[in-house]
Amino acid sequence: MTAAVLAHVHCGDPIDTRYCHGCGGCRYTIPLTGLTQHGAHDLGVIEACPDCDTAAELVARWRQKHPEER
């Protein structure tokens, strides 16, 4: 699986995922879902995650829960 790319919601600049904890407080967007992480958490698409999670792990979990969206 290729690594997920997170991007700033407003400018679209890529985010260095080494510094992303996947908490959603930053309002970054996961292009795969088209949702901000806040929105994804609110809908139960992506659960809260510990600091060790990476963007790729977040997307992998989302894909497991939503195989029809591949």
CSV table of N, CA and C in Angstrom, one decimal:
chain,number,residue,atom,x,y,z
A,1,MET,N,0.8,-1.2,0.0
A,1,MET,CA,0.0,0.0,0.0
A,1,MET,C,0.9,1.2,0.0
A,2,THR,N,0.5,2.2,-0.8
A,2,THR,CA,1.3,3.4,-0.8
A,2,THR,C,0.9,4.3,0.4
A,3,ALA,N,1.9,5.1,0.9
A,3,ALA,CA,1.6,5.9,2.1
A,3,ALA,C,0.6,6.9,1.8
A,4,ALA,N,-0.2,7.2,2.8
A,4,ALA,CA,-1.2,8.2,2.6
A,4,ALA,C,-0.6,9.6,2.6
A,5,VAL,N,-1.2,10.5,1.9
A,5,VAL,CA,-0.7,11.9,1.9
A,5,VAL,C,-1.8,12.8,2.6
A,6,LEU,N,-1.4,13.4,3.6
A,6,LEU,CA,-2.2,14.4,4.3
A,6,LEU,C,-1.9,15.8,3.7
A,7,ALA,N,-2.9,16.6,3.6
A,7,ALA,CA,-2.8,18.0,3.1
A,7,ALA,C,-3.5,19.0,3.9
A,8,HIS,N,-3.0,20.2,4.0
A,8,HIS,CA,-3.7,21.3,4.6
A,8,HIS,C,-5.1,21.5,3.9
A,9,VAL,N,-6.1,21.7,4.7
A,9,VAL,CA,-7.4,21.8,4.1
A,9,VAL,C,-7.5,23.0,3.2
A,10,HIS,N,-6.9,24.2,3.6
A,10,HIS,CA,-7.1,25.4,2.8
A,10,HIS,C,-6.1,25.5,1.6
A,11,CYS,N,-4.8,25.3,1.8
A,11,CYS,CA,-3.9,25.5,0.7
A,11,CYS,C,-3.5,24.2,0.0
A,12,GLY,N,-3.8,23.0,0.5
A,12,GLY,CA,-3.5,21.8,-0.1
A,12,GLY,C,-2.0,21.4,-0.1
A,13,ASP,N,-1.2,22.2,0.6
A,13,ASP,CA,0.2,21.8,0.8
A,13,ASP,C,0.3,20.5,1.5
A,14,PRO,N,1.2,19.6,1.1
A,14,PRO,CA,1.4,18.3,1.8
A,14,PRO,C,1.9,18.5,3.2
A,15,ILE,N,1.6,17.6,4.1
A,15,ILE,CA,2.0,17.6,5.4
A,15,ILE,C,3.0,16.5,5.7
A,16,ASP,N,4.1,16.8,6.4
A,16,ASP,CA,5.1,15.8,6.7
A,16,ASP,C,4.5,14.9,7.8
A,17,THR,N,4.1,13.7,7.4
A,17,THR,CA,3.4,12.8,8.3
A,17,THR,C,4.2,12.3,9.4
A,18,ARG,N,5.5,12.6,9.4
A,18,ARG,CA,6.3,12.2,10.6
A,18,ARG,C,5.9,13.0,11.8
A,19,TYR,N,5.3,14.2,11.6
A,19,TYR,CA,4.8,15.0,12.7
A,19,TYR,C,3.3,14.9,12.9
A,20,CYS,N,2.7,14.0,12.2
A,20,CYS,CA,1.2,13.9,12.4
A,20,CYS,C,0.9,12.8,13.3
A,21,HIS,N,0.1,13.1,14.4
A,21,HIS,CA,-0.3,12.1,15.4
A,21,HIS,C,-1.7,11.6,15.1
A,22,GLY,N,-2.3,12.1,14.0
A,22,GLY,CA,-3.6,11.6,13.6
A,22,GLY,C,-4.7,11.9,14.6
A,23,CYS,N,-4.5,13.0,15.4
A,23,CYS,CA,-5.5,13.3,16.4
A,23,CYS,C,-6.7,14.1,15.8
A,24,GLY,N,-6.6,14.7,14.7
A,24,GLY,CA,-7.6,15.5,14.1
A,24,GLY,C,-7.7,16.9,14.5
A,25,GLY,N,-7.0,17.3,15.6
A,25,GLY,CA,-7.1,18.6,16.1
A,25,GLY,C,-6.5,19.7,15.1
A,26,CYS,N,-5.8,19.2,14.1
A,26,CYS,CA,-5.2,20.1,13.1
A,26,CYS,C,-6.1,20.4,12.0
A,27,ARG,N,-7.2,19.7,11.9
A,27,ARG,CA,-8.2,19.8,10.7
A,27,ARG,C,-7.5,19.6,9.4
A,28,TYR,N,-6.7,18.6,9.3
A,28,TYR,CA,-6.1,18.1,8.0
A,28,TYR,C,-7.1,17.3,7.3
A,29,THR,N,-6.9,17.1,6.0
A,29,THR,CA,-7.8,16.3,5.2
A,29,THR,C,-7.1,15.0,4.8
A,30,ILE,N,-7.8,13.9,4.8
A,30,ILE,CA,-7.4,12.7,4.2
A,30,ILE,C,-8.0,12.6,2.9
A,31,PRO,N,-7.3,12.8,1.8
A,31,PRO,CA,-7.9,12.8,0.4
A,31,PRO,C,-8.7,11.6,0.1
A,32,LEU,N,-8.3,10.4,0.6
A,32,LEU,CA,-9.1,9.2,0.3
A,32,LEU,C,-10.5,9.3,0.7
A,33,THR,N,-10.8,9.9,1.9
A,33,THR,CA,-12.2,10.0,2.4
A,33,THR,C,-12.8,11.3,2.0
A,34,GLY,N,-12.0,12.4,1.7
A,34,GLY,CA,-12.6,13.7,1.5
A,34,GLY,C,-13.1,14.3,2.7
A,35,LEU,N,-12.8,13.8,3.9
A,35,LEU,CA,-13.3,14.3,5.2
A,35,LEU,C,-12.1,14.9,6.0
A,36,THR,N,-12.3,16.0,6.7
A,36,THR,CA,-11.3,16.4,7.7
A,36,THR,C,-11.3,15.3,8.7
A,37,GLN,N,-10.2,15.2,9.4
A,37,GLN,CA,-10.1,14.2,10.5
A,37,GLN,C,-11.2,14.4,11.6
A,38,HIS,N,-11.5,15.7,11.8
A,38,HIS,CA,-12.6,16.1,12.7
A,38,HIS,C,-13.9,15.4,12.3
A,39,GLY,N,-14.2,15.6,11.0
A,39,GLY,CA,-15.4,15.0,10.4
A,39,GLY,C,-15.4,13.5,10.5
A,40,ALA,N,-14.2,12.9,10.2
A,40,ALA,CA,-14.1,11.5,10.2
A,40,ALA,C,-14.3,11.0,11.6
A,41,HIS,N,-13.7,11.6,12.6
A,41,HIS,CA,-13.9,11.2,14.0
A,41,HIS,C,-15.4,11.3,14.4
A,42,ASP,N,-16.0,12.4,14.0
A,42,ASP,CA,-17.4,12.7,14.3
A,42,ASP,C,-18.4,11.6,13.8
A,43,LEU,N,-18.0,11.1,12.6
A,43,LEU,CA,-18.9,10.1,11.9
A,43,LEU,C,-18.5,8.7,12.3
A,44,GLY,N,-17.4,8.6,13.1
A,44,GLY,CA,-17.0,7.2,13.5
A,44,GLY,C,-16.2,6.5,12.4
A,45,VAL,N,-15.8,7.2,11.4
A,45,VAL,CA,-15.0,6.6,10.3
A,45,VAL,C,-13.6,6.2,10.8
A,46,ILE,N,-13.0,7.2,11.5
A,46,ILE,CA,-11.7,6.9,12.1
A,46,ILE,C,-11.7,7.1,13.6
A,47,GLU,N,-11.3,6.1,14.3
A,47,GLU,CA,-11.4,6.3,15.8
A,47,GLU,C,-10.2,7.1,16.2
A,48,ALA,N,-10.3,7.6,17.4
A,48,ALA,CA,-9.1,8.3,18.0
A,48,ALA,C,-7.9,7.3,18.1
A,49,CYS,N,-6.7,7.9,17.9
A,49,CYS,CA,-5.6,7.0,17.8
A,49,CYS,C,-4.4,7.5,18.7
A,50,PRO,N,-3.5,6.6,19.1
A,50,PRO,CA,-2.4,7.1,19.9
A,50,PRO,C,-1.4,7.8,19.0
A,51,ASP,N,-0.4,8.4,19.6
A,51,ASP,CA,0.6,9.2,18.9
A,51,ASP,C,1.4,8.4,17.9
A,52,CYS,N,1.5,7.1,18.1
A,52,CYS,CA,2.4,6.3,17.2
A,52,CYS,C,1.7,6.0,15.9
A,53,ASP,N,0.4,6.3,15.7
A,53,ASP,CA,-0.2,6.0,14.4
A,53,ASP,C,0.3,6.9,13.4
A,54,THR,N,0.4,6.4,12.2
A,54,THR,CA,0.8,7.1,11.0
A,54,THR,C,-0.4,7.3,10.1
A,55,ALA,N,-0.3,8.2,9.1
A,55,ALA,CA,-1.3,8.4,8.2
A,55,ALA,C,-1.7,7.1,7.4
A,56,ALA,N,-0.7,6.4,7.1
A,56,ALA,CA,-0.9,5.1,6.4
A,56,ALA,C,-1.8,4.2,7.2
A,57,GLU,N,-1.5,4.1,8.5
A,57,GLU,CA,-2.3,3.3,9.4
A,57,GLU,C,-3.7,3.7,9.5
A,58,LEU,N,-3.9,5.1,9.5
A,58,LEU,CA,-5.3,5.6,9.6
A,58,LEU,C,-6.1,5.2,8.3
A,59,VAL,N,-5.4,5.3,7.2
A,59,VAL,CA,-6.1,5.0,5.9
A,59,VAL,C,-6.3,3.5,5.8
A,60,ALA,N,-5.4,2.7,6.3
A,60,ALA,CA,-5.6,1.2,6.3
A,60,ALA,C,-6.8,0.8,7.1
A,61,ARG,N,-6.9,1.4,8.3
A,61,ARG,CA,-8.1,1.1,9.1
A,61,ARG,C,-9.4,1.5,8.4
A,62,TRP,N,-9.4,2.7,7.8
A,62,TRP,CA,-10.5,3.2,7.1
A,62,TRP,C,-10.9,2.2,6.0
A,63,ARG,N,-9.9,1.8,5.2
A,63,ARG,CA,-10.2,0.8,4.1
A,63,ARG,C,-10.7,-0.5,4.6
A,64,GLN,N,-10.3,-1.0,5.8
A,64,GLN,CA,-10.8,-2.2,6.4
A,64,GLN,C,-12.3,-2.1,6.7
A,65,LYS,N,-12.7,-0.9,7.2
A,65,LYS,CA,-14.0,-0.7,7.6
A,65,LYS,C,-14.9,-0.4,6.4
A,66,HIS,N,-14.3,0.1,5.3
A,66,HIS,CA,-15.1,0.5,4.1
A,66,HIS,C,-14.6,-0.1,2.8
A,67,PRO,N,-14.6,-1.4,2.7
A,67,PRO,CA,-14.0,-2.1,1.6
A,67,PRO,C,-14.7,-1.7,0.2
A,68,GLU,N,-15.9,-1.3,0.3
A,68,GLU,CA,-16.7,-0.9,-0.9
A,68,GLU,C,-16.2,0.4,-1.5
A,69,GLU,N,-15.4,1.2,-0.7
A,69,GLU,CA,-14.9,2.5,-1.2
A,69,GLU,C,-13.5,2.4,-1.8
A,70,ARG,N,-13.0,1.2,-2.0
A,70,ARG,CA,-11.6,1.1,-2.6
A,70,ARG,C,-11.6,1.6,-4.0
